XYZ file of C-alpha atoms in Angstrom:
355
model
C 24.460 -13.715 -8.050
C 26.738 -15.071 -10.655
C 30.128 -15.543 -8.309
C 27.055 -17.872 -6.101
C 25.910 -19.595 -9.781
C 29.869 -20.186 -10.728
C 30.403 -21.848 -6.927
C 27.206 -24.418 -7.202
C 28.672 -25.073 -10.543
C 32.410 -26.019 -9.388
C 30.230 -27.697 -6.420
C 28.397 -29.806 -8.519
C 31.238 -30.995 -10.116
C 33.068 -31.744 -7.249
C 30.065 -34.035 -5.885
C 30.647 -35.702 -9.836
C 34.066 -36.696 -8.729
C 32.941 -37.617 -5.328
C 30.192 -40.237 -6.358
C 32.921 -41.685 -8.512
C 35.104 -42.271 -5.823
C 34.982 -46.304 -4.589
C 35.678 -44.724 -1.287
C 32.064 -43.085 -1.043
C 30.750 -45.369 -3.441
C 31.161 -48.083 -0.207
C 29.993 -45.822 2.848
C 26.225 -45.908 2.254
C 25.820 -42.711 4.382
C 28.220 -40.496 2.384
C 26.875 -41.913 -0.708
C 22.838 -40.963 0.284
C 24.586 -37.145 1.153
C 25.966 -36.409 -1.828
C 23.577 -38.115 -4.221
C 20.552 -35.680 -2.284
C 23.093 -32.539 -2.569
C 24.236 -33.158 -6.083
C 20.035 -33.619 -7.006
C 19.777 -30.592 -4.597
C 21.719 -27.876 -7.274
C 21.066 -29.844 -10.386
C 18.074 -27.876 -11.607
C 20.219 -24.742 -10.723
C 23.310 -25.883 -12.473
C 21.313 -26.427 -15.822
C 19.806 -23.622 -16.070
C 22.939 -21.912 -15.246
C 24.052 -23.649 -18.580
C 21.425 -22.772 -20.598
C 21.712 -19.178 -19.370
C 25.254 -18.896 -20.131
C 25.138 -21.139 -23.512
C 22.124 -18.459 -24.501
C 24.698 -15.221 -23.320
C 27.033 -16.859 -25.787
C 24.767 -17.068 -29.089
C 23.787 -13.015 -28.009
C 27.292 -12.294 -27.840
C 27.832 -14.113 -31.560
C 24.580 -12.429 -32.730
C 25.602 -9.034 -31.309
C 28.866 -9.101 -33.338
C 26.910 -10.444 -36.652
C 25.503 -6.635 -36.426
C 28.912 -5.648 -37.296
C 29.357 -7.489 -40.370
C 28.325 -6.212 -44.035
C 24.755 -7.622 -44.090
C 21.800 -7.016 -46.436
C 18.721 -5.578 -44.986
C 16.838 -8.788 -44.683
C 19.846 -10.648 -42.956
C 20.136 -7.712 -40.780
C 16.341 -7.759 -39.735
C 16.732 -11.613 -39.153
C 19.824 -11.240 -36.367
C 17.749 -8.523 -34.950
C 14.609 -10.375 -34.516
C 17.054 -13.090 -33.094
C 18.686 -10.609 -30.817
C 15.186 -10.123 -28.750
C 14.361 -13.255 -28.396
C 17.567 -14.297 -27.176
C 17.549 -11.449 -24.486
C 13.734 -12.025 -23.527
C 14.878 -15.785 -22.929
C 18.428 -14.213 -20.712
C 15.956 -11.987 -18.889
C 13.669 -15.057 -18.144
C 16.096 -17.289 -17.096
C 17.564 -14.537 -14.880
C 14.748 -14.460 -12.915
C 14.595 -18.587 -12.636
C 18.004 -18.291 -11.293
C 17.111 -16.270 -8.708
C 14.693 -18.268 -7.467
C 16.747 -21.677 -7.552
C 19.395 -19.320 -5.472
C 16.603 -18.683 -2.236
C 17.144 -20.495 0.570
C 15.625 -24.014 0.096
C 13.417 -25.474 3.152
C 15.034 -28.889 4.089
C 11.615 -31.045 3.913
C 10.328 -29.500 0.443
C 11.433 -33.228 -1.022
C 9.909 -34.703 1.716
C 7.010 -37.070 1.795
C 3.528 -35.628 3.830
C 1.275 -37.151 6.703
C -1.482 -34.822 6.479
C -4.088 -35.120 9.461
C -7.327 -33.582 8.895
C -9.749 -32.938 12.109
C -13.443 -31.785 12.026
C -13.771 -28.967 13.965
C -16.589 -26.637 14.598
C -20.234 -27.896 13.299
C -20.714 -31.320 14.801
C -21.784 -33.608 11.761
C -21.199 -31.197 8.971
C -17.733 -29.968 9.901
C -16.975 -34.154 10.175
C -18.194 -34.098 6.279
C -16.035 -31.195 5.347
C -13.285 -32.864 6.547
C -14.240 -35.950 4.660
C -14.369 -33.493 1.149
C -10.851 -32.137 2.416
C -9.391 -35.488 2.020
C -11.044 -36.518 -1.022
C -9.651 -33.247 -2.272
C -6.073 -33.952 -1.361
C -6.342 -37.478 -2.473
C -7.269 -36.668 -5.851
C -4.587 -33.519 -6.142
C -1.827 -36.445 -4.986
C -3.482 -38.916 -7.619
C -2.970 -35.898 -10.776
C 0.663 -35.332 -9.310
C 1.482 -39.075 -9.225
C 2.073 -39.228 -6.081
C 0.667 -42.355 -3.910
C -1.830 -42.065 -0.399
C -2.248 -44.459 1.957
C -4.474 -44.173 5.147
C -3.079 -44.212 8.655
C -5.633 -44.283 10.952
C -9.328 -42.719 10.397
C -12.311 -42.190 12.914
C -15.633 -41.998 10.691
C -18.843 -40.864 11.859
C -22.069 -42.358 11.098
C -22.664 -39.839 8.418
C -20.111 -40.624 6.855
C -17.388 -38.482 7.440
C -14.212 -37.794 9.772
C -13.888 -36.797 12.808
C -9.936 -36.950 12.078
C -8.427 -39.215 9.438
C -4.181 -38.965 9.138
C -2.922 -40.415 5.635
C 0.051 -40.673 4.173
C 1.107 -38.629 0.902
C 4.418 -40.431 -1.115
C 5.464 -38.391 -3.717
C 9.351 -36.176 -3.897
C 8.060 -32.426 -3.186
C 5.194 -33.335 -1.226
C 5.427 -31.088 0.880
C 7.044 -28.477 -1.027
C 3.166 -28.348 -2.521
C 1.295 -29.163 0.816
C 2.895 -27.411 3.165
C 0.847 -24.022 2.748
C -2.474 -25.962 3.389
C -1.742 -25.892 7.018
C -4.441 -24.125 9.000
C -8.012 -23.883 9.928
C -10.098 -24.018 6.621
C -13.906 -22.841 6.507
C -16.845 -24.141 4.783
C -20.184 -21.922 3.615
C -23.039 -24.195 2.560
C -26.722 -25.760 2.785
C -26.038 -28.692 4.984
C -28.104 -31.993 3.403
C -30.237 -32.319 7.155
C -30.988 -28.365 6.721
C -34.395 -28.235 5.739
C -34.874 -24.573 5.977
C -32.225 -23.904 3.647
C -29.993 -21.589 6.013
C -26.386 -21.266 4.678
C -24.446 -22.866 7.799
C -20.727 -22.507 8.631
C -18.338 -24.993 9.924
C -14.378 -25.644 9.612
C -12.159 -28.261 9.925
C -8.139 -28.268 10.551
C -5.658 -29.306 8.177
C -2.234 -30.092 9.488
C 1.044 -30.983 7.364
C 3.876 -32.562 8.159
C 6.906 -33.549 6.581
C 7.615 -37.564 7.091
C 10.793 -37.634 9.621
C 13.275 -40.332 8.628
C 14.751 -42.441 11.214
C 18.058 -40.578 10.989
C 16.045 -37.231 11.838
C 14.568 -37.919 14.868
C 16.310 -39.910 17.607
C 13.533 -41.617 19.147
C 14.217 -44.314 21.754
C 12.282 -47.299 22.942
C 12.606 -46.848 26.357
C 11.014 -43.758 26.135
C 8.053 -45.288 24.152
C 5.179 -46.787 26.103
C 3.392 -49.638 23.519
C -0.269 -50.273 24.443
C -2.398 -52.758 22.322
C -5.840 -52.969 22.530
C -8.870 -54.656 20.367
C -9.646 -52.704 16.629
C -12.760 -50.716 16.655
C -15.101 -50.336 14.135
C -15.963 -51.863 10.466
C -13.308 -54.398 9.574
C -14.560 -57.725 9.440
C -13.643 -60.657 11.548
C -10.541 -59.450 13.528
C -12.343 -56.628 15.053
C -12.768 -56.618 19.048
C -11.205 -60.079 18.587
C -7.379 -59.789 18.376
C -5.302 -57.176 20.395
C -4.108 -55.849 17.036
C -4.742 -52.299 17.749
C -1.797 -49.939 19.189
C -1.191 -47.216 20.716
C 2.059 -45.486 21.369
C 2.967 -42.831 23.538
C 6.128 -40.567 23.609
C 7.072 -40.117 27.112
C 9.281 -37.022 26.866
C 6.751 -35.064 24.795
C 3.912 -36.945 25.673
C 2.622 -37.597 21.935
C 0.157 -39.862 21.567
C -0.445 -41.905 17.899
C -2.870 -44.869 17.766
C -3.300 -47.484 15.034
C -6.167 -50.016 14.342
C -6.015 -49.893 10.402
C -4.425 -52.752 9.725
C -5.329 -56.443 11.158
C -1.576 -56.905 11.941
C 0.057 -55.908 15.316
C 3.376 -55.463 13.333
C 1.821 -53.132 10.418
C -0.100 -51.078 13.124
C 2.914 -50.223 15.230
C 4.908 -49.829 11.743
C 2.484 -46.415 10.761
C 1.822 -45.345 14.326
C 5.809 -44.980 14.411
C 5.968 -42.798 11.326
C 3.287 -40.586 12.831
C 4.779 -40.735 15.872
C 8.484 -39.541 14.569
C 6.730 -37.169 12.235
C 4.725 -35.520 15.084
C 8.022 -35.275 17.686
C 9.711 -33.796 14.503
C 7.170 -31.328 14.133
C 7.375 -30.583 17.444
C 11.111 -30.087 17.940
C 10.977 -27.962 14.549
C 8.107 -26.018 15.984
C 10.214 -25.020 19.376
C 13.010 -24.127 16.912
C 11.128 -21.699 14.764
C 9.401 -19.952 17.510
C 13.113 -19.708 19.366
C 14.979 -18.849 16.760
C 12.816 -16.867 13.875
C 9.758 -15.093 15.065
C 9.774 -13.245 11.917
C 8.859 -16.548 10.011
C 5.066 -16.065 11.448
C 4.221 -13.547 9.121
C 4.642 -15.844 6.297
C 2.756 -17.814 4.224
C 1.741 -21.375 5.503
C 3.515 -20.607 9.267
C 1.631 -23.375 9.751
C -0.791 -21.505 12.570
C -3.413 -23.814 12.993
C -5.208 -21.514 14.541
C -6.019 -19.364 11.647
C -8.857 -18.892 9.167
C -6.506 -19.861 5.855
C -9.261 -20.584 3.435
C -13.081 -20.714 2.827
C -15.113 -22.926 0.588
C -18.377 -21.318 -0.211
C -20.700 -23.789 -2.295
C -23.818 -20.938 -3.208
C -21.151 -18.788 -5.025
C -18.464 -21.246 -6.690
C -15.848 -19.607 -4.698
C -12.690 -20.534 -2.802
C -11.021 -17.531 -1.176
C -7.365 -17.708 0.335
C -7.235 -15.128 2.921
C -3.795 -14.957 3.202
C -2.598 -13.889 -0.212
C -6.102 -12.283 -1.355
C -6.996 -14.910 -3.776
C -10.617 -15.743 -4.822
C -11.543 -18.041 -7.465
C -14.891 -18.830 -8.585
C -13.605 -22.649 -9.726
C -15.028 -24.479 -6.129
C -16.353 -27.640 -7.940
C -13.196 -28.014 -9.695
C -11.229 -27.120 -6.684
C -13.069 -30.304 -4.964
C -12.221 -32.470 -7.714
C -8.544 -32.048 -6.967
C -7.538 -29.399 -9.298
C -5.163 -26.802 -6.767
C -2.645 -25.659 -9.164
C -3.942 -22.387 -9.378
C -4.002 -22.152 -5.240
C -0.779 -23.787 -4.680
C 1.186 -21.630 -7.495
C -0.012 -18.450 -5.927
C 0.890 -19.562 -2.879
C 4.376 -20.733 -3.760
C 5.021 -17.544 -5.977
C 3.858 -15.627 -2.986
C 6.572 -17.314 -0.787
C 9.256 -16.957 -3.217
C 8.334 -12.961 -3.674
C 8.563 -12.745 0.260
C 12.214 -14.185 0.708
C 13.318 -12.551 -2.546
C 12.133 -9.344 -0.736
C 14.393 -10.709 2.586
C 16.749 -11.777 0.033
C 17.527 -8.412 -0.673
């Protein structure tokens, strides 16, 4: 571990040198490369530091034991000595999570598309709580959300809404929420009082920069088409609606939020490259590393990940085992205590691979 902790080190800086150079500094490309890199291994790099600027004082401490020293002193260096290897055994096992094998999007901003599924009218308002929860978790990590495109019912909630989450390690957080996610509750038009069950999908997806995905316009079909829906004057009036398709995949993304034809197309192209970046990562993974599906958050939509049940307080994550009985909190936003385990649950698995 320490020969890889020495090489990031010299690595890091080598990229100092490098972003000094007026030769980099001028080729915007190079410059965007080793800037992400050198922010990449500089958590890892200072905590290498601090773990080998703490070995040092234990060293000095160790040899203070040596010395002539009264009883009290003696106690003092001691007490000094466990602290100092309780902090070296700590960051230890930081470092050897900053070594596993980082996922390339974890920086990554998230379009998150959330899709009642089944239970008509009541799965539609789970999926509206789903977003509301996600919104206010991105609003306590200052992070920013803006809507893409949203189909309401007349209940008022979604049939699928798609929003975007800006905020760096997005989707480091987010990614695990991928899956099929299950409500337990009274519905408000349930006048017997019968505990009904729907579920709604939740899917993630790193944003895909331009230089990611190679998308051309001749394979892109445009339509536009009149807005739908509330929205004032513009709607059914102005062809400011679109709808693009991806011929090689055949991906469809549609766009009526905004009044403007330009802004529309603008967020039905991030979708759209997000979605044919999913897609090519998708055929990768299942190609390349069917072990990966045993994992946390493969991303399986498919799958039961999570249920919400309202008459007992509780949020259960099936995959890891985890029940909490925090569900109003949970609403409200507050998923630290989900998303840790799930993280720490990752990082346990590869450390396990790891070895």
């Amino acid at each position: 571990m320490f020969d890889r902790l020495e090489a990031v080190e010299a690595r890091y800086e080598k990229l100092n040198e490098l972003l000094s150079d007026p030769d980099i500094v001028s080729d915007t490309t190079k410059l965007r490369e080793y800037s992400k890199e050198q922010s990449d291994i500089q958590e890892t790099v200072e905590k290498y530091r601090e773990y080998k600027e703490v070995k040092e004082q234990l060293t000095d401490a160790k040899a203070m034991l040596e010395e002539k020293l009264d009883a009290e002193m003696r106690e003092m260096v001691k007490e000094e000595i466990n602290e100092l290897e309780d902090q070296m055994e700590e960051l230890e096992e930081i470092l050897h999570v900053l070594l596993l094998p980082k996922d390339p999007n974890d920086d990554k901003n998230v379009i998150m598309e959330i899709r009642g599924a089944a239970g008509g009218d009541e799965a539609a308002l789970f999926a509206g709580d789903l977003y509301r929860m996600y919104s206010r978790f991105a609003e306590h990590q200052g992070w920013k959300t803006e809507v893409m495109e949203a189909n309401t019912t007349g209940v008022g909630g979604y049939k699928e809404i798609i929003f975007m989450i800006n905020g760096k390690g997005a989707f480091s957080k987010l990614k695990f929420e991928n899956g099929a996610h299950r409500v337990q509750r009274v519905p408000e038009t349930e006048s017997g009082g019968r505990i009904h069950t729907s579920t709604a999908t939740v899917a993630v997806l790193p944003e895909a920069e331009e230089v990611e995905v190679d998308i051309h316009e001749k394979d892109i079909r445009v339509d536009t088409f009149a807005s739908s829906g509330p929205g004032g004057q513009s709607v059914n009036t102005t062809m400011s609606a679109v709808r693009l398709t991806h011929l090689p995949t055949g991906i469809v993304v549609s766009c009526q939020d905004e009044k403007s034809q330009i802004k529309n197309k603008e967020k039905a192209m991030k979708v759209l490259r997000a979605r044919v970046y999913d897609k090519f990562q998708q055929e990768a993974q299942a190609e390349y590393d069917q072990n990966r599906k045993q994992a946390v958050g493969t991303g399986d939509r498919s799958e039961r990940i999570r249920t919400y049940n309202f008459p007992q307080n509780r949020v259960t994550d099936h995959r890891i085992g985890l029940t909490i009985q925090k569900l109003d909190q949970i609403l409200t936003g507050k998923l630290d205590e989900v998303i840790d385990a799930l993280i720490m649950e990752d990082q346990a698995r590869k450390m396990e691979q790891a070895e």
